Amino acid sequence: MLHALIEKLSDYPRFFLFCRGLLESNFRVIRQAIEEHLGPNPDRKVLDVACGPGAFSDLFSPGSYTGIDLNPKYIRYATKNYNGQFCVQDARALDFPEGAFDDVLVYGLLHHLNDEDVTSVLRGMQRVLRPGGRALVIEDIPTESRLNLVGHLLHWAENGHHIRPADDYRKLLMPHFRFEDEQLFRSGVCDYYMARLIPHENGSTNESSGS
Ligand SMILES: C[S@@+](CC[C@H](N)C(=O)[O-])C[C@H]1O[C@@H](n2cnc3c(N)ncnc32)[C@H](O)[C@@H]1O
């Protein structure tokens, strides 16, 4: 019942942003990581996959930023409150031309999806990135410190049913991307795995490296 209530409340963009901002010190660490790895550059076209209410769109040049999310309420809120292009779209079936983007950001989506759906998202990202483009993936991992009680409670309460250890994300990413950088870090009460990636060329996959 608590899970259902949290899911319902999260549907309200302001509530979602307020709670996450509180738990993650206003996203200071996440914003720093995104800026450092994908910094604003008007010449680079960016796709934010599962952009939510668009809270990170201001880190990019408005003319070069596109955010997609499955939740129409979030997209309506983002369109009203931020600059950039926003549209309702399923990340498992990205509807953009091949090589349309220089950079792709995924923050906090994959831990909601099973392995098969994650693979669909990653194939799509690989396809819409131009050769030599970059992807930045930031995903929840199990809470590390036993003393981080709020972090444990949050993972128990929220609807991320596929929170994985870093190595499991790595295995899913490997067939589609080569790794430029990897980090583990804490943002407020949340522990994260971050990877900066380059797609394998010509949409090829390296399936054996993922097993
Ligand atoms: C934890 S939120 C992260 C949102 C955003 N990246 C942020 O940090 O504010 C997860 C997001 O994934 C979106 N989502 C879940 N499944 C999706 C799918 N198949 N396609 C696109 N978005 C999806 C949800 O609507 C939600 O906005």
XYZ file of N, CA and C and ligand atoms in Angstrom:
660
model
N 0.822 -1.210 0.000
C 0.000 0.000 0.000
C 0.862 1.268 0.000
N 1.940 1.235 0.823
C 2.841 2.396 0.853
C 3.484 2.597 -0.530
N 3.844 1.463 -1.169
C 4.448 1.546 -2.511
C 3.488 2.242 -3.478
N 2.219 1.847 -3.407
C 1.216 2.414 -4.326
C 1.043 3.906 -4.058
N 1.045 4.288 -2.772
C 0.872 5.708 -2.407
C 2.056 6.525 -2.934
N 3.272 5.992 -2.734
C 4.463 6.717 -3.198
C 4.432 6.859 -4.720
N 4.021 5.784 -5.394
C 3.945 5.827 -6.853
C 2.948 6.895 -7.304
N 1.826 6.963 -6.599
C 0.782 7.926 -6.962
C 1.284 9.369 -6.732
N 1.926 9.575 -5.574
C 2.422 10.926 -5.258
C 3.541 11.340 -6.216
N 4.365 10.350 -6.603
C 5.494 10.658 -7.514
C 5.000 11.140 -8.866
N 3.752 10.844 -9.156
C 3.170 11.263 -10.422
C 3.046 12.794 -10.504
N 3.086 13.451 -9.344
C 2.998 14.920 -9.322
C 4.415 15.484 -9.419
N 4.707 16.175 -10.530
C 6.081 16.621 -10.770
C 6.672 17.429 -9.616
N 5.882 18.322 -9.027
C 6.432 19.167 -7.954
C 6.796 18.346 -6.731
N 5.945 17.385 -6.401
C 6.195 16.520 -5.249
C 7.450 15.683 -5.506
N 7.515 15.123 -6.721
C 8.648 14.285 -7.125
C 9.966 15.067 -6.995
N 9.955 16.304 -7.529
C 11.179 17.109 -7.502
C 11.537 17.533 -6.089
N 10.512 17.897 -5.296
C 10.758 18.346 -3.926
C 11.407 17.224 -3.110
N 10.806 16.027 -3.154
C 11.311 14.911 -2.350
C 12.716 14.503 -2.773
N 12.909 14.384 -4.085
C 14.233 13.939 -4.539
C 15.283 15.002 -4.262
N 14.897 16.274 -4.410
C 15.828 17.368 -4.107
C 16.249 17.320 -2.638
N 15.293 17.023 -1.766
C 15.553 16.950 -0.322
C 16.500 15.794 -0.003
N 16.235 14.649 -0.613
C 17.025 13.441 -0.320
C 18.401 13.488 -0.966
N 18.551 14.349 -1.983
C 19.823 14.374 -2.723
C 20.459 15.760 -2.729
N 20.283 16.499 -1.620
C 20.932 17.804 -1.461
C 20.821 18.639 -2.728
N 19.602 18.741 -3.221
C 19.333 19.539 -4.421
C 20.123 19.083 -5.646
N 20.473 17.822 -5.680
C 21.153 17.208 -6.830
C 22.531 17.821 -7.122
N 23.178 18.377 -6.074
C 24.448 19.062 -6.305
C 25.465 18.127 -6.990
N 25.595 16.897 -6.441
C 26.612 15.970 -6.948
C 26.254 15.474 -8.358
N 24.946 15.206 -8.551
C 24.501 14.714 -9.872
C 24.725 15.799 -10.928
N 24.370 17.031 -10.576
C 24.527 18.124 -11.540
C 26.003 18.299 -11.911
N 26.860 18.193 -10.862
C 28.311 18.309 -11.117
C 28.781 17.218 -12.079
N 28.304 15.985 -11.846
C 28.735 14.854 -12.686
C 28.273 15.068 -14.130
N 27.024 15.505 -14.300
C 26.519 15.708 -15.672
C 27.305 16.831 -16.347
N 27.532 17.915 -15.597
C 28.270 19.054 -16.182
C 29.684 18.641 -16.573
N 30.318 17.865 -15.677
C 31.709 17.475 -15.934
C 31.804 16.574 -17.174
N 30.858 15.651 -17.319
C 30.994 14.647 -18.380
C 30.301 15.012 -19.687
N 29.241 15.838 -19.601
C 28.541 16.193 -20.843
C 28.410 17.693 -21.014
N 29.175 18.455 -20.242
C 29.095 19.921 -20.162
C 28.359 20.635 -21.302
N 27.824 21.830 -21.084
C 27.026 22.497 -22.111
C 27.899 22.834 -23.325
N 27.401 22.509 -24.466
C 28.107 22.821 -25.693
C 27.034 22.951 -26.764
N 26.780 24.199 -27.236
C 25.677 24.429 -28.160
C 25.799 23.617 -29.441
N 27.012 23.143 -29.738
C 27.201 22.388 -30.977
C 26.859 20.910 -30.825
N 26.629 20.445 -29.581
C 26.349 19.016 -29.388
C 24.878 18.803 -29.088
N 24.239 17.942 -29.868
C 22.816 17.642 -29.647
C 22.698 16.546 -28.586
N 21.870 16.839 -27.573
C 21.767 15.939 -26.413
C 20.371 15.341 -26.314
N 20.304 14.034 -26.064
C 19.028 13.379 -25.760
C 19.051 12.933 -24.302
N 18.057 13.392 -23.529
C 17.917 12.981 -22.130
C 16.808 11.927 -22.084
N 17.211 10.665 -21.899
C 16.269 9.544 -21.948
C 15.650 9.366 -20.555
N 14.310 9.444 -20.484
C 13.581 9.444 -19.200
C 13.960 10.699 -18.418
N 13.652 11.833 -19.000
C 14.058 13.138 -18.442
C 13.212 13.536 -17.232
N 12.149 12.782 -16.929
C 11.278 13.165 -15.813
C 10.713 14.552 -16.051
N 10.614 15.370 -14.980
C 10.069 16.728 -15.146
C 11.073 17.722 -15.735
N 12.224 17.239 -16.209
C 13.160 18.094 -16.946
C 14.152 18.858 -16.083
N 14.383 18.386 -14.851
C 15.173 19.148 -13.882
C 16.631 19.378 -14.299
N 17.121 18.594 -15.274
C 18.530 18.764 -15.659
C 18.688 19.407 -17.038
N 17.567 19.804 -17.618
C 17.634 20.384 -18.967
C 18.388 21.712 -18.964
N 18.367 22.411 -17.806
C 19.037 23.724 -17.758
C 20.559 23.607 -17.804
N 21.080 22.373 -17.737
C 22.536 22.197 -17.821
C 23.015 22.210 -19.273
N 22.053 22.235 -20.209
C 22.398 22.163 -21.638
C 21.890 23.395 -22.372
N 22.401 23.612 -23.582
C 21.906 24.725 -24.386
C 20.505 24.370 -24.868
N 19.523 25.298 -24.680
C 18.124 24.976 -25.002
C 17.929 24.476 -26.428
N 18.666 25.035 -27.364
C 18.483 24.660 -28.760
C 18.999 23.271 -29.087
N 19.786 22.694 -28.176
C 20.410 21.414 -28.510
C 19.908 20.281 -27.617
N 18.914 20.577 -26.762
C 18.458 19.592 -25.772
C 17.093 19.004 -26.133
N 16.987 17.665 -26.106
C 15.695 16.978 -26.254
C 15.523 16.033 -25.071
N 14.379 16.104 -24.407
C 14.081 15.180 -23.304
C 12.865 14.348 -23.645
N 12.953 13.038 -23.372
C 11.760 12.178 -23.577
C 11.425 11.481 -22.262
N 10.147 11.233 -22.053
C 9.707 10.475 -20.874
C 8.356 9.841 -21.188
N 8.077 8.737 -20.499
C 6.816 8.022 -20.715
C 5.641 8.715 -20.028
N 5.937 9.536 -19.037
C 4.875 10.133 -18.213
C 4.447 11.500 -18.785
N 3.233 11.600 -19.336
C 2.797 12.856 -19.961
C 2.745 14.021 -18.971
N 2.480 13.722 -17.670
C 2.447 14.810 -16.672
C 3.826 15.455 -16.530
N 4.852 14.614 -16.509
C 6.217 15.151 -16.407
C 6.570 15.982 -17.642
N 6.152 15.478 -18.808
C 6.495 16.184 -20.053
C 5.759 17.524 -20.119
N 4.506 17.534 -19.674
C 3.756 18.807 -19.649
C 4.447 19.807 -18.721
N 4.861 19.328 -17.541
C 5.532 20.193 -16.563
C 6.854 20.728 -17.145
N 7.620 19.837 -17.757
C 8.915 20.237 -18.321
C 8.726 21.279 -19.423
N 7.751 21.058 -20.273
C 7.510 21.979 -21.392
C 7.156 23.368 -20.875
N 6.380 23.402 -19.767
C 5.949 24.676 -19.195
C 7.086 25.411 -18.487
N 7.984 24.646 -17.843
C 8.949 25.252 -16.924
C 10.384 25.344 -17.417
N 10.708 24.631 -18.490
C 12.109 24.635 -18.947
C 12.183 24.866 -20.451
N 13.374 25.302 -20.883
C 13.621 25.436 -22.320
C 14.113 24.097 -22.865
N 13.904 23.891 -24.133
C 14.316 22.632 -24.761
C 13.116 21.966 -25.399
N 13.378 20.842 -26.087
C 12.297 20.066 -26.723
C 11.950 18.909 -25.795
N 10.659 18.723 -25.521
C 10.257 17.596 -24.678
C 9.169 16.808 -25.393
N 9.208 15.486 -25.310
C 8.090 14.710 -25.865
C 7.891 13.392 -25.123
N 6.626 12.947 -25.158
C 6.289 11.654 -24.552
C 6.778 10.570 -25.500
N 7.590 9.687 -24.979
C 8.121 8.614 -25.819
C 8.573 7.463 -24.919
N 8.495 6.257 -25.433
C 8.962 5.081 -24.681
C 10.446 4.864 -24.979
N 11.249 4.863 -23.932
C 12.698 4.711 -24.115
C 13.061 3.367 -24.726
N 12.124 2.394 -24.647
C 12.422 1.066 -25.203
C 12.269 1.034 -26.712
N 11.722 2.118 -27.285
C 11.532 2.174 -28.746
C 11.797 3.613 -29.178
N 13.033 4.065 -29.032
C 13.361 5.470 -29.325
C 13.044 5.783 -30.782
N 12.309 6.883 -30.971
C 11.830 7.221 -32.302
C 12.582 8.443 -32.842
N 13.875 8.253 -33.097
C 14.718 9.307 -33.686
C 15.574 8.657 -34.763
N 16.002 9.471 -35.761
C 16.845 8.887 -36.818
C 18.192 8.402 -36.273
N 18.772 7.497 -37.008
C 20.102 6.969 -36.665
C 21.112 8.123 -36.572
N 21.951 8.115 -35.574
C 23.020 9.110 -35.452
C 22.537 10.523 -35.219
N 21.320 10.684 -34.654
C 20.734 12.022 -34.510
C 21.366 12.834 -33.368
N 22.044 12.162 -32.448
C 22.542 12.879 -31.254
C 24.044 12.676 -31.049
N 24.647 13.725 -30.433
C 26.060 13.629 -30.069
C 26.220 13.014 -28.686
N 25.240 13.292 -27.806
C 25.317 12.810 -26.425
C 23.960 12.276 -25.993
N 23.988 11.223 -25.172
C 22.751 10.716 -24.574
C 22.965 10.586 -23.068
N 21.996 11.103 -22.315
C 22.031 10.994 -20.852
C 20.914 10.061 -20.402
N 21.247 9.130 -19.526
C 20.216 8.300 -18.869
C 20.489 8.352 -17.385
N 19.589 8.958 -16.666
C 19.760 9.043 -15.215
C 18.497 8.490 -14.541
N 18.675 7.370 -13.862
C 17.598 6.835 -13.023
C 16.487 6.134 -13.762
N 16.771 5.563 -14.931
C 15.739 4.794 -15.646
C 15.957 3.287 -15.540
N 17.198 2.844 -15.751
C 17.437 1.411 -15.951
C 17.058 0.576 -14.735
N 17.083 1.186 -13.539
C 16.729 0.394 -12.347
C 15.220 0.169 -12.226
N 14.458 0.751 -13.172
C 13.012 0.465 -13.228
C 12.703 -0.651 -14.216
N 13.712 -1.097 -14.970
C 13.452 -2.000 -16.106
C 14.147 -3.349 -15.939
N 13.513 -4.406 -16.467
C 14.169 -5.718 -16.454
C 15.270 -5.740 -17.526
N 16.069 -6.806 -17.513
C 17.246 -6.868 -18.395
C 16.857 -6.734 -19.870
N 15.753 -7.375 -20.240
C 15.335 -7.339 -21.649
C 14.991 -5.909 -22.082
N 14.257 -5.198 -21.222
C 13.904 -3.806 -21.546
C 15.144 -2.904 -21.541
N 16.056 -3.169 -20.608
C 17.300 -2.376 -20.587
C 18.030 -2.555 -21.923
N 18.075 -3.791 -22.410
C 18.762 -4.055 -23.683
C 18.094 -3.290 -24.824
N 16.750 -3.222 -24.818
C 16.061 -2.443 -25.862
C 16.458 -0.969 -25.777
N 16.521 -0.434 -24.563
C 16.908 0.980 -24.387
C 18.335 1.191 -24.905
N 19.234 0.280 -24.535
C 20.649 0.462 -24.905
C 20.856 0.336 -26.417
N 20.124 -0.587 -27.042
C 20.213 -0.723 -28.512
C 19.773 0.585 -29.180
N 18.668 1.161 -28.650
C 18.156 2.418 -29.197
C 19.165 3.546 -29.020
N 19.773 3.597 -27.842
C 20.772 4.655 -27.582
C 21.947 4.524 -28.537
N 22.375 3.279 -28.718
C 23.512 3.022 -29.618
C 23.170 3.490 -31.037
N 21.916 3.256 -31.425
C 21.478 3.601 -32.792
C 21.369 5.114 -32.988
N 20.824 5.839 -31.989
C 20.598 7.280 -32.200
C 21.857 8.116 -31.942
N 22.894 7.477 -31.369
C 24.153 8.213 -31.185
C 24.956 8.197 -32.477
N 25.557 9.342 -32.804
C 26.431 9.348 -33.983
C 27.714 8.596 -33.624
N 28.452 8.108 -34.635
C 29.726 7.444 -34.321
C 30.607 8.390 -33.513
N 31.180 7.897 -32.454
C 32.035 8.736 -31.601
C 31.252 9.578 -30.611
N 29.915 9.469 -30.618
C 29.109 10.182 -29.621
C 29.344 9.590 -28.231
N 28.731 10.236 -27.213
C 28.969 9.775 -25.833
C 27.643 9.488 -25.139
N 27.667 8.496 -24.269
C 26.501 8.261 -23.410
C 26.952 8.376 -21.957
N 26.094 8.968 -21.133
C 26.366 9.016 -19.693
C 25.208 8.320 -18.985
N 25.554 7.253 -18.257
C 24.544 6.474 -17.543
C 24.788 6.635 -16.048
N 23.750 7.044 -15.321
C 23.864 7.166 -13.865
C 22.695 6.389 -13.256
N 22.991 5.327 -12.500
C 21.927 4.450 -12.008
C 22.102 4.086 -10.540
N 20.980 3.879 -9.879
C 20.979 3.474 -8.471
C 21.612 2.093 -8.298
N 22.444 1.979 -7.268
C 22.975 0.673 -6.854
C 22.476 0.420 -5.418
N 22.577 -0.808 -4.926
C 22.117 -1.052 -3.558
C 22.846 -0.142 -2.565
N 22.126 0.316 -1.559
C 22.695 1.213 -0.546
C 23.895 0.532 0.111
N 25.048 1.255 0.149
C 26.287 0.613 0.579
C 26.423 0.547 2.097
N 26.233 1.712 2.755
C 26.474 1.748 4.202
C 25.257 1.242 4.966
N 25.540 0.360 5.945
C 24.421 -0.132 6.767
C 23.812 0.992 7.593
N 24.631 2.054 7.816
C 24.159 3.174 8.650
C 23.253 4.131 7.874
N 23.236 3.998 6.556
C 22.412 4.888 5.727
C 20.958 4.385 5.725
N 20.310 4.588 6.868
C 18.973 4.006 7.047
C 17.962 4.614 6.083
N 18.087 5.926 5.838
C 17.138 6.581 4.929
C 17.309 6.023 3.512
N 18.563 5.779 3.126
C 18.836 5.196 1.798
C 18.177 3.824 1.666
N 18.311 2.982 2.710
C 17.691 1.646 2.677
C 16.176 1.776 2.599
N 15.638 2.687 3.394
C 14.179 2.874 3.437
C 13.664 3.330 2.068
N 14.431 4.242 1.470
C 14.034 4.789 0.166
C 13.967 3.668 -0.884
N 14.998 2.829 -0.908
C 15.010 1.737 -1.894
C 13.899 0.740 -1.632
N 13.586 0.546 -0.345
C 12.488 -0.370 -0.016
C 11.154 0.222 -0.505
N 11.019 1.548 -0.330
C 9.726 2.181 -0.600
C 9.497 2.513 -2.072
N 10.574 2.845 -2.799
C 10.352 3.318 -4.175
C 10.134 2.140 -5.120
N 9.736 2.461 -6.340
C 9.315 1.391 -7.249
C 10.413 0.940 -8.208
N 11.670 1.123 -7.840
C 12.786 0.627 -8.671
C 13.030 -0.841 -8.336
N 12.420 -1.727 -9.120
C 12.483 -3.152 -8.769
C 13.756 -3.813 -9.268
N 14.571 -3.072 -10.012
C 15.736 -3.698 -10.628
C 17.022 -2.948 -10.265
N 17.101 -2.508 -9.018
C 18.346 -1.864 -8.563
C 19.433 -2.929 -8.564
N 20.525 -2.651 -9.317
C 21.542 -3.680 -9.522
C 22.891 -3.237 -8.969
N 23.759 -4.205 -8.626
C 25.148 -3.843 -8.320
C 25.828 -3.351 -9.597
N 26.895 -2.561 -9.435
C 27.578 -1.963 -10.596
C 27.929 -3.006 -11.644
N 28.383 -4.180 -11.203
C 28.836 -5.189 -12.147
C 27.705 -5.667 -13.068
N 26.497 -5.682 -12.564
C 25.360 -6.112 -13.397
C 25.037 -5.069 -14.463
N 25.145 -3.763 -14.088
C 24.952 -2.720 -15.122
C 26.041 -2.852 -16.178
N 27.280 -3.085 -15.701
C 28.433 -3.196 -16.618
C 28.189 -4.299 -17.652
N 27.682 -5.439 -17.187
C 27.448 -6.568 -18.102
C 26.385 -6.225 -19.149
N 25.396 -5.432 -18.742
C 24.345 -5.047 -19.697
C 24.856 -4.018 -20.702
N 25.759 -3.149 -20.266
C 26.262 -2.063 -21.124
C 27.302 -2.559 -22.138
N 28.107 -3.510 -21.685
C 29.281 -3.954 -22.446
C 29.018 -4.351 -23.902
N 27.921 -5.069 -24.201
C 27.723 -5.445 -25.600
C 27.508 -4.253 -26.535
N 27.136 -3.100 -25.999
C 26.751 -1.960 -26.839
C 27.761 -0.810 -26.812
N 28.546 -0.744 -25.743
C 29.405 0.422 -25.542
C 30.796 0.021 -25.074
N 31.722 0.936 -25.344
C 33.043 0.799 -24.724
C 33.124 1.841 -23.604
N 33.858 1.506 -22.554
C 33.851 2.335 -21.342
C 34.969 3.371 -21.383
N 34.617 4.632 -21.159
C 35.633 5.702 -21.063
C 35.950 6.019 -19.613
N 34.927 5.908 -18.760
C 35.121 6.242 -17.349
C 34.021 5.565 -16.539
N 34.348 5.161 -15.337
C 33.337 4.595 -14.436
C 33.589 5.115 -13.030
N 32.518 5.375 -12.313
C 32.666 5.842 -10.930
C 31.523 5.328 -10.081
N 31.782 5.195 -8.781
C 30.722 4.975 -7.801
C 30.702 6.223 -6.941
N 29.528 6.764 -6.651
C 29.477 7.926 -5.765
C 28.159 7.982 -5.024
N 28.144 8.835 -4.001
C 26.940 9.034 -3.214
C 26.393 10.422 -3.480
N 25.076 10.531 -3.672
C 24.413 11.836 -3.796
C 23.333 11.853 -2.724
N 23.514 12.669 -1.692
C 22.586 12.648 -0.555
C 22.561 11.260 0.051
N 21.389 10.636 0.083
C 21.293 9.294 0.685
C 21.365 8.190 -0.382
N 21.585 8.562 -1.645
C 21.544 7.573 -2.734
C 22.939 7.221 -3.237
N 23.186 5.930 -3.422
C 24.448 5.462 -4.003
C 24.243 5.184 -5.486
N 25.253 5.585 -6.288
C 25.107 5.483 -7.737
C 26.316 4.836 -8.402
N 26.030 4.230 -9.566
C 27.057 3.792 -10.508
C 26.966 4.729 -11.707
N 28.099 5.250 -12.149
C 28.107 6.136 -13.317
C 29.085 5.593 -14.360
N 28.683 5.608 -15.620
C 29.597 5.188 -16.693
C 29.506 6.162 -17.853
N 30.673 6.590 -18.344
C 30.701 7.383 -19.588
C 31.144 6.443 -20.709
N 30.370 6.436 -21.799
C 30.483 5.359 -22.780
C 30.544 5.877 -24.205
N 31.166 5.077 -25.064
C 31.199 5.358 -26.509
C 30.548 4.153 -27.203
N 29.597 4.378 -28.119
C 28.943 3.224 -28.743
C 29.899 2.433 -29.632
N 29.717 1.096 -29.656
C 30.459 0.296 -30.631
C 30.045 0.752 -32.025
N 30.971 0.698 -32.949
C 30.711 1.301 -34.270
C 29.694 0.557 -35.117
N 29.027 1.288 -36.007
C 28.069 0.742 -36.978
C 26.970 -0.085 -36.328
N 26.579 0.279 -35.122
C 25.496 -0.434 -34.448
C 25.862 -1.875 -34.108
N 27.153 -2.232 -34.238
C 27.520 -3.621 -33.946
C 27.457 -3.855 -32.449
N 27.200 -5.102 -32.069
C 27.203 -5.428 -30.649
C 28.301 -6.434 -30.390
N 28.688 -6.484 -29.161
C 29.717 -7.410 -28.748
C 29.081 -8.332 -27.720
N 28.082 -9.124 -28.194
C 27.235 -9.871 -27.273
C 28.029 -10.771 -26.335
N 29.119 -11.368 -26.840
C 29.843 -12.316 -25.998
C 30.468 -11.639 -24.789
N 30.813 -10.308 -24.923
C 31.461 -9.635 -23.786
C 30.491 -9.383 -22.656
N 29.190 -9.524 -22.947
C 28.213 -9.281 -21.897
C 27.911 -10.535 -21.097
N 28.432 -11.676 -21.539
C 28.057 -12.889 -20.815
C 29.172 -13.345 -19.884
C 13.671 8.062 -11.161
S 12.837 8.916 -12.473
C 14.223 9.816 -13.159
C 13.772 10.973 -13.983
C 14.842 11.979 -14.383
N 15.941 11.373 -15.110
C 15.306 12.699 -13.157
O 16.336 12.318 -12.623
O 14.613 13.626 -12.732
C 12.514 7.648 -13.680
C 11.821 8.173 -14.903
O 11.732 7.144 -15.879
C 10.529 7.332 -16.590
N 10.260 6.085 -17.317
C 9.994 4.845 -16.823
N 9.859 3.956 -17.816
C 10.078 4.619 -18.980
C 10.092 4.250 -20.359
N 9.870 2.983 -20.748
N 10.328 5.199 -21.274
C 10.564 6.488 -20.913
N 10.560 6.908 -19.626
C 10.319 5.989 -18.670
C 9.533 7.697 -15.511
O 8.366 8.307 -16.034
C 10.379 8.641 -14.663
O 10.283 9.969 -15.114
